[in-house]
Amino acid sequence: PDGWGFTDTKFFLNKQNQVYLGGNRYLDSGKILPSFAQFFQEQGLEFVNKSTIQKSIPVDPPVRNQEFLDRIKQFSFYVTEEDQDRAFHSHGHTLQEMFIVKFGKFERTVDLVVYPETEEHVENIVKLANELNVVLVPYGGGTNVTHALQLDPNEKRTICSVDLSKLNKVKEVNKESMTAVVEAGIAGKDLEKELLKHGVCCGHEPDSVEFSTLGGW
């Protein structure tokens, strides 16, 4: 749980005290950044890692609404109470949250995560949550920097994260009106890939386009 982005893309320091970008996904991957190390050191910083990044995020046991859990499992989609899935769905990517991911603990995490695959699944989740007084938090790419996923530490009810990543299809493209019908969980890079098949593009490219989802734009 070391922040966001690809695990092979990070800064490295070679024996000549030069910084280079690892991985092979970007134009600067593998290239030396000749002024980076000098700039870093001029700020009074050192290339020394004095803190150990935790391997997993500590979480409290889930607040369980047993009836909700039993009934939600009757639907044909994935449901999990696994600790790291819960932690993963309980934060965005502000500096504060990334620090907690590496070194701390969130005051409140979601209690379970569900992965609906159809619009009907979502409708059933909402109806059941309303009936049994369960809190729902929609989850897309988790890339927000607005604390949108920060949970109330005083919330006593079961909190269920609704991960929309399975709802990722382009259902219709109308080139006459230049509109499209797209499910909310599609990632930006996948949206552009699918639209390209129709000879069009979205025209919206946030910095997080590789990981963020349409529903969060």
Short mmCIF file of C-alpha atoms in Angstrom, two decimals:
data_model
loop_
_atom_site.label_atom_id
_atom_site.label_comp_id
_atom_site.label_asym_id
_atom_site.label_seq_id
_atom_site.Cartn_x
_atom_site.Cartn_y
_atom_site.Cartn_z
CA PRO A 1 0.00 0.00 0.00
CA ASP A 2 2.56 2.58 -1.12
CA GLY A 3 0.45 5.34 -2.63
CA TRP A 4 -0.95 5.32 -6.13
CA GLY A 5 0.45 4.70 -9.58
CA PHE A 6 2.30 1.67 -10.93
CA THR A 7 4.63 -0.27 -8.64
CA ASP A 8 7.46 -0.25 -11.20
CA THR A 9 7.34 3.54 -11.66
CA LYS A 10 9.35 5.29 -8.99
CA PHE A 11 12.52 7.34 -8.55
CA PHE A 12 15.84 5.56 -8.05
CA LEU A 13 19.31 6.83 -7.11
CA ASN A 14 22.25 5.30 -8.98
CA LYS A 15 25.89 5.00 -7.83
CA GLN A 16 26.73 8.33 -9.47
CA ASN A 17 24.19 10.03 -7.19
CA GLN A 18 21.89 10.61 -10.16
CA VAL A 19 18.13 10.17 -10.02
CA TYR A 20 16.29 8.26 -12.73
CA LEU A 21 12.71 7.17 -13.25
CA GLY A 22 12.11 3.41 -13.21
CA GLY A 23 9.66 1.39 -15.27
CA ASN A 24 8.92 1.66 -18.98
CA ARG A 25 5.45 3.22 -19.14
CA TYR A 26 6.30 6.86 -19.73
CA LEU A 27 8.49 8.97 -22.02
CA ASP A 28 10.93 9.73 -19.20
CA SER A 29 11.08 6.13 -17.91
CA GLY A 30 14.68 4.95 -17.68
CA LYS A 31 16.04 8.47 -18.18
CA ILE A 32 18.40 10.26 -15.81
CA LEU A 33 17.05 13.49 -14.33
CA PRO A 34 20.36 15.39 -14.06
CA SER A 35 19.25 18.25 -11.80
CA PHE A 36 16.88 16.39 -9.51
CA ALA A 37 19.37 15.18 -6.89
CA GLN A 38 21.07 18.56 -6.61
CA PHE A 39 17.73 20.35 -6.23
CA PHE A 40 16.60 17.83 -3.61
CA GLN A 41 19.74 18.29 -1.54
CA GLU A 42 19.63 22.09 -1.85
CA GLN A 43 16.31 21.95 -0.01
CA GLY A 44 18.10 20.40 2.97
CA LEU A 45 16.74 16.93 2.27
CA GLU A 46 18.63 13.64 2.23
CA PHE A 47 18.25 10.43 0.26
CA VAL A 48 17.82 8.42 3.42
CA ASN A 49 14.73 6.42 4.27
CA LYS A 50 14.49 6.63 8.05
CA SER A 51 10.97 5.23 8.29
CA THR A 52 9.75 1.74 7.51
CA ILE A 53 6.61 1.59 5.41
CA GLN A 54 4.06 -0.79 6.90
CA LYS A 55 3.24 -3.84 4.80
CA SER A 56 -0.47 -3.65 5.53
CA ILE A 57 -2.85 -1.07 6.95
CA PRO A 58 -4.13 -1.93 10.44
CA VAL A 59 -7.93 -1.96 10.68
CA ASP A 60 -10.48 -2.59 13.40
CA PRO A 61 -12.94 -5.50 13.13
CA PRO A 62 -15.95 -4.70 10.92
CA VAL A 63 -19.19 -3.34 12.34
CA ARG A 64 -21.42 -6.14 11.13
CA ASN A 65 -25.11 -5.88 10.25
CA GLN A 66 -25.64 -9.61 10.02
CA GLU A 67 -28.98 -9.48 8.22
CA PHE A 68 -27.57 -7.14 5.57
CA LEU A 69 -24.53 -9.38 5.15
CA ASP A 70 -26.61 -12.55 4.85
CA ARG A 71 -29.02 -11.06 2.33
CA ILE A 72 -26.41 -9.24 0.24
CA LYS A 73 -24.56 -12.53 -0.23
CA GLN A 74 -27.62 -13.97 -1.92
CA PHE A 75 -26.98 -11.75 -4.94
CA SER A 76 -24.65 -13.01 -7.65
CA PHE A 77 -21.75 -10.61 -7.13
CA TYR A 78 -18.60 -10.54 -5.03
CA VAL A 79 -18.81 -9.49 -1.36
CA THR A 80 -15.80 -9.26 0.96
CA GLU A 81 -14.95 -8.31 4.54
CA GLU A 82 -11.22 -8.86 4.00
CA ASP A 83 -9.19 -6.32 6.00
CA GLN A 84 -7.03 -4.91 3.21
CA ASP A 85 -9.96 -4.65 0.79
CA ARG A 86 -11.75 -2.63 3.46
CA ALA A 87 -8.71 -0.42 4.06
CA PHE A 88 -8.14 0.09 0.33
CA HIS A 89 -11.71 1.35 -0.10
CA SER A 90 -11.52 3.74 2.86
CA HIS A 91 -9.22 6.46 1.54
CA GLY A 92 -8.41 8.74 -1.36
CA HIS A 93 -5.02 10.15 -2.29
CA THR A 94 -4.42 13.32 -0.33
CA LEU A 95 -0.98 13.63 1.26
CA GLN A 96 -2.57 13.04 4.65
CA GLU A 97 -4.20 9.81 3.49
CA MET A 98 -1.03 8.58 1.78
CA PHE A 99 0.91 9.16 4.99
CA ILE A 100 -1.64 7.10 6.93
CA VAL A 101 -1.47 4.33 4.30
CA LYS A 102 2.27 4.08 4.83
CA PHE A 103 2.66 4.76 8.53
CA GLY A 104 -0.67 4.96 10.36
CA LYS A 105 -4.23 3.79 10.78
CA PHE A 106 -7.56 5.22 9.60
CA GLU A 107 -9.97 6.07 12.40
CA ARG A 108 -12.83 4.41 10.51
CA THR A 109 -12.86 2.01 7.61
CA VAL A 110 -15.69 0.53 5.61
CA ASP A 111 -17.04 -2.72 7.00
CA LEU A 112 -17.52 -4.61 3.75
CA VAL A 113 -17.05 -4.11 0.02
CA VAL A 114 -19.48 -5.20 -2.70
CA TYR A 115 -18.84 -5.38 -6.45
CA PRO A 116 -22.13 -5.03 -8.37
CA GLU A 117 -22.02 -6.02 -12.03
CA THR A 118 -25.35 -4.67 -13.30
CA GLU A 119 -27.70 -1.75 -12.76
CA GLU A 120 -30.14 -4.17 -11.13
CA HIS A 121 -27.46 -5.16 -8.62
CA VAL A 122 -26.99 -1.52 -7.65
CA GLU A 123 -30.74 -1.04 -7.24
CA ASN A 124 -30.94 -4.08 -4.97
CA ILE A 125 -28.02 -2.87 -2.84
CA VAL A 126 -29.61 0.56 -2.37
CA LYS A 127 -33.02 -0.90 -1.49
CA LEU A 128 -31.52 -3.30 1.03
CA ALA A 129 -29.30 -0.65 2.61
CA ASN A 130 -32.28 1.68 2.96
CA GLU A 131 -34.35 -1.07 4.56
CA LEU A 132 -31.65 -2.07 7.07
CA ASN A 133 -30.14 1.37 7.75
CA VAL A 134 -26.72 0.66 6.22
CA VAL A 135 -24.45 3.46 4.99
CA LEU A 136 -23.36 3.19 1.33
CA VAL A 137 -20.22 4.82 -0.08
CA PRO A 138 -19.70 4.61 -3.87
CA TYR A 139 -16.14 3.83 -4.95
CA GLY A 140 -14.58 4.44 -8.36
CA GLY A 141 -10.82 4.73 -8.76
CA GLY A 142 -10.11 6.10 -5.29
CA THR A 143 -7.99 8.90 -6.76
CA ASN A 144 -9.76 11.88 -5.20
CA VAL A 145 -7.75 14.49 -3.31
CA THR A 146 -10.76 16.04 -1.53
CA HIS A 147 -11.22 13.59 1.38
CA ALA A 148 -14.35 12.38 -0.40
CA LEU A 149 -13.84 8.88 1.01
CA GLN A 150 -12.96 9.98 4.53
CA LEU A 151 -15.42 8.36 6.93
CA ASP A 152 -17.00 9.72 10.09
CA PRO A 153 -15.11 8.06 12.98
CA ASN A 154 -18.29 8.29 15.08
CA GLU A 155 -20.47 6.37 12.61
CA LYS A 156 -21.88 3.33 14.42
CA ARG A 157 -23.83 1.84 11.53
CA THR A 158 -22.39 -0.66 9.07
CA ILE A 159 -20.63 1.14 6.20
CA CYS A 160 -20.65 -0.65 2.84
CA SER A 161 -18.35 0.37 0.00
CA VAL A 162 -19.97 -0.07 -3.42
CA ASP A 163 -17.11 -0.68 -5.86
CA LEU A 164 -18.31 0.14 -9.38
CA SER A 165 -15.30 -1.23 -11.27
CA LYS A 166 -17.36 -4.05 -12.81
CA LEU A 167 -19.74 -1.50 -14.35
CA ASN A 168 -17.25 -0.54 -17.04
CA LYS A 169 -18.96 -0.85 -20.43
CA VAL A 170 -19.61 1.60 -23.25
CA LYS A 171 -23.22 0.75 -24.01
CA GLU A 172 -23.92 3.17 -26.87
CA VAL A 173 -22.13 5.74 -29.04
CA ASN A 174 -24.22 8.15 -31.12
CA LYS A 175 -21.98 9.89 -33.66
CA GLU A 176 -24.83 12.03 -34.93
CA SER A 177 -25.47 13.70 -31.57
CA MET A 178 -21.87 13.03 -30.39
CA THR A 179 -23.07 11.50 -27.15
CA ALA A 180 -22.40 8.17 -25.47
CA VAL A 181 -23.99 6.00 -22.81
CA VAL A 182 -21.25 4.67 -20.54
CA GLU A 183 -21.32 2.86 -17.20
CA ALA A 184 -19.91 4.83 -14.28
CA GLY A 185 -17.09 2.47 -13.29
CA ILE A 186 -15.02 2.63 -16.48
CA ALA A 187 -11.48 3.97 -16.04
CA GLY A 188 -10.41 6.89 -18.21
CA LYS A 189 -7.81 4.95 -20.19
CA ASP A 190 -10.31 2.18 -20.91
CA LEU A 191 -12.97 4.69 -21.93
CA GLU A 192 -10.65 6.24 -24.51
CA LYS A 193 -9.68 2.80 -25.80
CA GLU A 194 -13.32 1.81 -26.33
CA LEU A 195 -14.32 5.16 -27.86
CA LEU A 196 -11.43 4.91 -30.32
CA LYS A 197 -13.12 1.86 -31.82
CA HIS A 198 -15.90 4.25 -32.90
CA GLY A 199 -13.49 6.87 -34.17
CA VAL A 200 -14.17 9.35 -31.34
CA CYS A 201 -12.65 10.39 -28.02
CA CYS A 202 -13.92 11.75 -24.72
CA GLY A 203 -11.95 14.99 -24.81
CA HIS A 204 -11.56 15.09 -21.04
CA GLU A 205 -8.21 14.04 -19.59
CA PRO A 206 -7.67 14.65 -15.87
CA ASP A 207 -4.24 13.98 -14.40
CA SER A 208 -5.60 10.75 -12.93
CA VAL A 209 -7.04 9.51 -16.25
CA GLU A 210 -5.27 6.14 -16.00
CA PHE A 211 -6.90 5.28 -12.67
CA SER A 212 -9.93 7.54 -12.08
CA THR A 213 -13.37 6.52 -13.30
CA LEU A 214 -16.05 8.29 -15.29
CA GLY A 215 -18.45 8.40 -12.35
CA GLY A 216 -16.04 10.57 -10.39
CA TRP A 217 -15.51 13.17 -13.11
#
